[in-house]
Structures are given as C-alpha cells and as structure tokens.
Protein backbone atom coordinates (compact mmCIF):
# COMPACT_ATOMS: atom_id res chain seq x y z
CA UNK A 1 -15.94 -9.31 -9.47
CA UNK A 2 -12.65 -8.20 -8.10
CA UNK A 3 -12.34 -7.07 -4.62
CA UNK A 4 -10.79 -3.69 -3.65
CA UNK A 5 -9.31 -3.03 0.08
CA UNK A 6 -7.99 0.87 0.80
CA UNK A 7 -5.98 1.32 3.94
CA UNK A 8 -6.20 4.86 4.63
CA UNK A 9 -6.86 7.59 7.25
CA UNK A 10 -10.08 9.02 8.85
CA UNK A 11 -11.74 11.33 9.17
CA UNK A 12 -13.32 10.94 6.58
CA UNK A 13 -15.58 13.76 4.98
CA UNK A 14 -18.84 12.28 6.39
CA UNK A 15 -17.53 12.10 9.52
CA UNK A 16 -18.63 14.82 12.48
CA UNK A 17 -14.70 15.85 13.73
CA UNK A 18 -13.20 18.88 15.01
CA UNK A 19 -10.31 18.50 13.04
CA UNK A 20 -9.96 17.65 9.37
CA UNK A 21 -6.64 16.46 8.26
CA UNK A 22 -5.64 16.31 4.96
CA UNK A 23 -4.58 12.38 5.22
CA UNK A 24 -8.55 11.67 5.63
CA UNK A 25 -9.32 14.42 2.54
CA UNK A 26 -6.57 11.90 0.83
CA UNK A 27 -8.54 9.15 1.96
CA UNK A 28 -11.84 10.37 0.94
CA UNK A 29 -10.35 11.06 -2.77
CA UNK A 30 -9.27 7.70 -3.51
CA UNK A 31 -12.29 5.93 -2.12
CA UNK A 32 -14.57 8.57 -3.85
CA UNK A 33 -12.71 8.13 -6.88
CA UNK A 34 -12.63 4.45 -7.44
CA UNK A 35 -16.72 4.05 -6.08
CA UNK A 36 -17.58 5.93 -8.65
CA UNK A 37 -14.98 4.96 -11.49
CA UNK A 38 -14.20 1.29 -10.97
CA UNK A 39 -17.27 -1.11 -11.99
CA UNK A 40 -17.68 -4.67 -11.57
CA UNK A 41 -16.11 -4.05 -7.90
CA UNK A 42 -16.41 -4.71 -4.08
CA UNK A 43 -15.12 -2.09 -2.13
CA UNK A 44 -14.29 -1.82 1.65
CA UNK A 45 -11.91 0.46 3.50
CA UNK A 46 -9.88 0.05 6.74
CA UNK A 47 -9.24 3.60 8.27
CA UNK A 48 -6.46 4.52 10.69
CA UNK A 49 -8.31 6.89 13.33
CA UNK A 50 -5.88 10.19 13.76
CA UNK A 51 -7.14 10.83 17.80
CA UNK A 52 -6.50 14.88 17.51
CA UNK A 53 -9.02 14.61 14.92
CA UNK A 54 -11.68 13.50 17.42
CA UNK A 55 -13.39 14.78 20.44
CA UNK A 56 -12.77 11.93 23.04
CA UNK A 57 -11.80 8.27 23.26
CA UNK A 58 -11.68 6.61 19.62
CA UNK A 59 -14.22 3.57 19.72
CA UNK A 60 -13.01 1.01 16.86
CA UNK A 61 -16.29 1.07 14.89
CA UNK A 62 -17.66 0.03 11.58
CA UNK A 63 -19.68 2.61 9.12
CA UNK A 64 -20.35 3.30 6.22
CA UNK A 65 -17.85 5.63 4.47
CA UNK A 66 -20.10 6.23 1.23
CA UNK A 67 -23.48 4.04 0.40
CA UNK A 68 -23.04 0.60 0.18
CA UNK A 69 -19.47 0.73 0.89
CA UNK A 70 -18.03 -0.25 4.55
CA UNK A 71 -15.72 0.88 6.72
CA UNK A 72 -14.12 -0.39 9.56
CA UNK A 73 -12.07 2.36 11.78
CA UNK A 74 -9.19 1.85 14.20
CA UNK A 75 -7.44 4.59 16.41
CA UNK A 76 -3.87 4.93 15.54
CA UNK A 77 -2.90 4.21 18.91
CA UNK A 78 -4.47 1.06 19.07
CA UNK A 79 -2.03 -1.53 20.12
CA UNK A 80 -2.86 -4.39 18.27
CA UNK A 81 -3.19 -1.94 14.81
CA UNK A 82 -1.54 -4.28 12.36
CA UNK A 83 -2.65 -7.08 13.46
CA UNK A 84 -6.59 -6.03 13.12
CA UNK A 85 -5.61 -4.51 10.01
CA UNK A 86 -4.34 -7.84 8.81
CA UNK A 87 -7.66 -9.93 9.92
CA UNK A 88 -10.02 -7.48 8.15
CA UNK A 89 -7.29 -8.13 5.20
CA UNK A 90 -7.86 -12.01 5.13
CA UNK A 91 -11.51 -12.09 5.81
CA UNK A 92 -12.31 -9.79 3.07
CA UNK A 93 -9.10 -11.47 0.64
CA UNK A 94 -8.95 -8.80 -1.70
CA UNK A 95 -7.81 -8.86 -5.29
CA UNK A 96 -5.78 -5.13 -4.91
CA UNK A 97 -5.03 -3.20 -1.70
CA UNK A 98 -4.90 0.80 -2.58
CA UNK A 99 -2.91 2.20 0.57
CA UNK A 100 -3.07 5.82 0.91
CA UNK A 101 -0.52 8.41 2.64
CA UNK A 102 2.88 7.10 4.27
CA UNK A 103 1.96 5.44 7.48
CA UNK A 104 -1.07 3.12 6.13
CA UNK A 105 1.30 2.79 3.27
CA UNK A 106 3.85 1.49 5.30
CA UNK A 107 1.33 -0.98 7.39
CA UNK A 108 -0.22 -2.47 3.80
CA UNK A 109 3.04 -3.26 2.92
CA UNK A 110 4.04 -5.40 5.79
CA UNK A 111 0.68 -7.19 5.44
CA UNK A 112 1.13 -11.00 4.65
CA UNK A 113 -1.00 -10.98 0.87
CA UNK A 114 -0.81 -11.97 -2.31
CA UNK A 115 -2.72 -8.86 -3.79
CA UNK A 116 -1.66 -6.55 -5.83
CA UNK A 117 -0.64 -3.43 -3.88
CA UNK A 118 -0.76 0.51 -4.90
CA UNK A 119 0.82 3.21 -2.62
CA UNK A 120 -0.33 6.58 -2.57
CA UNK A 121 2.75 8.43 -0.85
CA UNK A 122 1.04 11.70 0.45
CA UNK A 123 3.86 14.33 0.32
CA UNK A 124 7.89 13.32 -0.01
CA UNK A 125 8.02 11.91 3.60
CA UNK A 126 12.13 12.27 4.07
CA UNK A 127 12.04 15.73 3.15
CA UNK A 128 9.39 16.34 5.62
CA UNK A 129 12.17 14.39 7.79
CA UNK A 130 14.34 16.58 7.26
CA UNK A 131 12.70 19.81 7.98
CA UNK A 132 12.24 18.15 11.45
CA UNK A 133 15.07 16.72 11.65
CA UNK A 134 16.85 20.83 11.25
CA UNK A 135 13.74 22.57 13.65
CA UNK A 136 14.18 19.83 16.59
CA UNK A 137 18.03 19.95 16.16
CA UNK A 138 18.61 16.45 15.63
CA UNK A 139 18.46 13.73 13.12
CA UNK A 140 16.87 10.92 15.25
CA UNK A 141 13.70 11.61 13.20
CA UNK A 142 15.72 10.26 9.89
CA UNK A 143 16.00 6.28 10.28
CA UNK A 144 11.97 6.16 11.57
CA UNK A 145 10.88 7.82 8.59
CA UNK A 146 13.29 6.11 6.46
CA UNK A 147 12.36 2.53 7.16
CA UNK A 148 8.60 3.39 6.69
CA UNK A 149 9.73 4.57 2.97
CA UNK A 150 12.09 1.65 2.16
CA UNK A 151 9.57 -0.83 3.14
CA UNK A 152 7.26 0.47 1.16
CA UNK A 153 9.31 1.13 -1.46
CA UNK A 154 10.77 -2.33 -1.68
CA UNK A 155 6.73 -4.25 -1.61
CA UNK A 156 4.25 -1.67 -4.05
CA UNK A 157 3.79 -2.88 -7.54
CA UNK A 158 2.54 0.56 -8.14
CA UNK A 159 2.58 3.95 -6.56
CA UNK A 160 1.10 7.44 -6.96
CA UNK A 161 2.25 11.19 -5.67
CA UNK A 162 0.79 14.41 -5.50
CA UNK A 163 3.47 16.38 -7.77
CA UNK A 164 5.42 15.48 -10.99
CA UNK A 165 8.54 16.69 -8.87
CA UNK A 166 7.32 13.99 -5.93
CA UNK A 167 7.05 11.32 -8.26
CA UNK A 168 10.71 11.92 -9.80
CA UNK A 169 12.06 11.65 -6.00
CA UNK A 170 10.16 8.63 -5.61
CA UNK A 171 11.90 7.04 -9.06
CA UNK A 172 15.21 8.11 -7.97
CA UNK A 173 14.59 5.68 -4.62
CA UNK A 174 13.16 3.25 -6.56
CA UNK A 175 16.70 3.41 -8.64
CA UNK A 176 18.59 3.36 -5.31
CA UNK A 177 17.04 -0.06 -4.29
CA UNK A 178 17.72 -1.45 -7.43
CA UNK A 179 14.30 -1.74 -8.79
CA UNK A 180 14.29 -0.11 -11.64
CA UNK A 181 15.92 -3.02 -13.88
CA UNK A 182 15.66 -5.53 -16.63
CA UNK A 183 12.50 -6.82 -15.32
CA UNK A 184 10.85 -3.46 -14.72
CA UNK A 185 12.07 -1.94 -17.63
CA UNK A 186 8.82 -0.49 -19.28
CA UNK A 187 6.55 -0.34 -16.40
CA UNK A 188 5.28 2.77 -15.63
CA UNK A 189 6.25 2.41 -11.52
CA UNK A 190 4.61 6.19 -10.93
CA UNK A 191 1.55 8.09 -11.18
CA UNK A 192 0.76 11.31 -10.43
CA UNK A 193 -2.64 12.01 -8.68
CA UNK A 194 -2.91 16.21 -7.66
CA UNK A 195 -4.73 16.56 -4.44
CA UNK A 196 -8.33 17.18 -4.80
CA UNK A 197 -11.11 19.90 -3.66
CA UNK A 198 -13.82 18.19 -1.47
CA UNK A 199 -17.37 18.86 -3.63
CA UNK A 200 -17.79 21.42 -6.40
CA UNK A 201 -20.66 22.55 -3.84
CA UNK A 202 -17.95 24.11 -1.94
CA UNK A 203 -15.74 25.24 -4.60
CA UNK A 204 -18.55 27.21 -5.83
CA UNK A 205 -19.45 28.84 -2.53
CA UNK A 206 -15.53 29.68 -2.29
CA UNK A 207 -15.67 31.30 -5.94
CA UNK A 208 -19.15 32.69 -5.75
CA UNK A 209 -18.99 36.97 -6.46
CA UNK A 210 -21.48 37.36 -3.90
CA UNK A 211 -19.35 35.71 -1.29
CA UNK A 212 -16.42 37.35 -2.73
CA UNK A 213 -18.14 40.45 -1.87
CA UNK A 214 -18.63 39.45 1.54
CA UNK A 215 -15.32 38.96 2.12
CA UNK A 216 -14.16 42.14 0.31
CA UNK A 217 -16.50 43.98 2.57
CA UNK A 218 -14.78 43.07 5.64
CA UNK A 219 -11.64 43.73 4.79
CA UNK A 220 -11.81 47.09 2.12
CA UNK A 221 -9.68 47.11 -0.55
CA UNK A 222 -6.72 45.01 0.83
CA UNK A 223 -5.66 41.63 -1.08
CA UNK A 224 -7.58 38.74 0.40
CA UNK A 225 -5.35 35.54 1.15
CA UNK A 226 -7.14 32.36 1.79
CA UNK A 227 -5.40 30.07 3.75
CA UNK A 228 -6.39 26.63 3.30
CA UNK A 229 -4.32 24.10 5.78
CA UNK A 230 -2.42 24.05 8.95
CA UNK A 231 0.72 25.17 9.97
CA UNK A 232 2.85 22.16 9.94
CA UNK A 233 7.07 21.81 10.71
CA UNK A 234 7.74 21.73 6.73
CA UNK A 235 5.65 24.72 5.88
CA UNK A 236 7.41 28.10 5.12
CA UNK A 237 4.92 30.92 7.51
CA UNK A 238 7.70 33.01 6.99
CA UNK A 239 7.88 33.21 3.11
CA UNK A 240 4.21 32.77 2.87
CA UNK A 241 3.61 36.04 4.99
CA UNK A 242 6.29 37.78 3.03
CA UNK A 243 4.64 37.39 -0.39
C-alpha cells in the first residue's frame, strides 16, 4: 500500500469558517480527488490554518477532513510551522507528498524526504508579485515571492497549474534553472488541473430555472453577474465592472 501525504491549506469544505478561501477549495480538490481515485492507498493531510479564515484563536487540532482520512491542522502563524510539518512527515513516512498552492508548496519542498514530491502551484505567484509589487509602489515584494518559487521549482519531480498558459510560465522557469535537459528530456514536468466547483449539489442550485427566476425577479430585466471570489491586489474591478 503506498502512503500519500498532502500539504495544503484549510479551511477545508467541512469545516464551519467565516471565510472560505480558495487555497482550502484547492485543498479540498486534490484530497477529494485522490480519496476517491487512488486505490490501494493511505491518505493523510497536513493543513496550513489561514487565521482570517477563522473566528478566534487557531487551536492546532486533528480531524477528519473526509471519512477515514485524517487531518492534522496548524495556524500559519505558528512558529514552529515547518518543523511540526516535518514530524507529522516522518512519523507517517510517506511514499509521495502532493503539496498544494505556493506557500505549502514551498514548505514540502524544504522538507528533509526521500518521497516523491508533486506541486500544485495555485495561480502564477510572480505575476501576482508583480501586481503588488506596481499597487504598493515598490518591488520589495519580488525576492520573497521569488525564493518561494525557485525552491520549489528546483525540488518537485512533478507539478500541476490551473491554466495551459500557467503551466507554459512554469516550463519557461523550469528552462531558466536548467532543468529541462538531457536527463529530463521526455518527462512530462507539467500538468494542468482547472480549478474545480465544490459539489454538483450546488452547481445545480446555481443553474436551477427556478432559482434563476428568483434572481431575475429581484433585479427585472437587467443582466445578472455572479461574482464568485474576492477582490484581491491582482484582480482587474475596473475591467470587470466595465464589461
């Protein structure tokens, strides 16, 4: 049986928050995804705890993040992060660590291990750098973000993106640091994994005509937009009220 550790983010959809961020929905995917599509596996997950997310103090605490599967959840602010990270890591000695979105990313891949590692990179982090970078009027944002990408660049035996376009930035780094070579040549270093709707329970409420209706109702005949995120330094309010 091989063993399977994710490194992710909660919340995580079971979880009561006040906040959902799209790092735990990213989270949720993967670990939903390989429960039910990976046999002849045990599965356990190590979350980093976003504290917006949460109403309160964030209690490091173990749960169960689907049925029969455990997780163990640490606030990001914890102090001693990695190095929890890294005893859960070589109690449980897994076969494969599946890190998903930047950050946890970056932690997996500073974690002393032998296993085979995949990172899910969330969104093109250094373009999200520098959209910062230009709305805070500096570029002291830059060199954080880009050591968290190098590192993991330089460790992953795989990775995965959200967007064909993401996963030809993430080849063209890969190029930079020299690892697409003689030995590589072949392997296919990138896949690309679309962000993911949370239950077709919801999707169908969402598409229902009835609700439809509803919403029509309240508003007359003027064109509905659903907005379905938050409002972020690299996202474009301006544009998307324009169109």
């Amino acid at each position: 049986m091989k063993k399977i550790l994710i490194v992710g983010n909660s919340p995580l959809l079971n979880e009561i928050v006040k906040i959902r961020s799209a790092a735990g929905l990213r989270t949720y995917q993967f670990l939903k995804g390989i429960a039910e599509n990976v046999s002849d596996v045990s599965l356990k997950v190590v979350t980093i705890a976003m504290p917006n997310c949460y109403q309160g103090e964030i209690m490091e605490r173990e749960f169960e993040a689907l049925p029969g599967v455990l997780c163990y959840s640490i606030s990001k602010n914890d102090a001693n992060l990695s190095q929890k990270i890294q005893k859960f890591h070589d109690e449980f000695r897994p076969d494969v660590v599946v890190a998903v979105n930047t950050y946890p990313c970056y932690l997996a891949s500073r974690l002393r291990s032998s296993a085979i590692l995949w990172c899910d990179l969330n969104g093109w982090i250094m373009a999200e750098a520098q959209a910062q970078a230009y709305k805070m009027d500096t570029n002291d944002y830059l060199s954080h973000y880009f050591e968290m990408e190098q590192c993991v660049l330089g460790r992953a035996d795989k990775f995965s993106s959200v967007s064909e376009r993401q996963k030809l930035a993430i080849l063209g780094e890969l190029a930079c640091l020299g690892r697409l070579n003689k030995e590589t040549f072949g392997h296919e270093f990138v896949e690309t994994i679309p962000n993911g709707v949370e239950s077709e329970e919801e999707r169908d409420f969402v598409g229902s005509s009835e609700n439809l209706e509803k919403l029509r109702g309240l508003v007359n005949d003027n064109f509905i937009l659903l907005w379905m995120g938050g409002y972020n330094t690299w996202v474009d309010e301006v544009t998307l009220y324009k169109g």
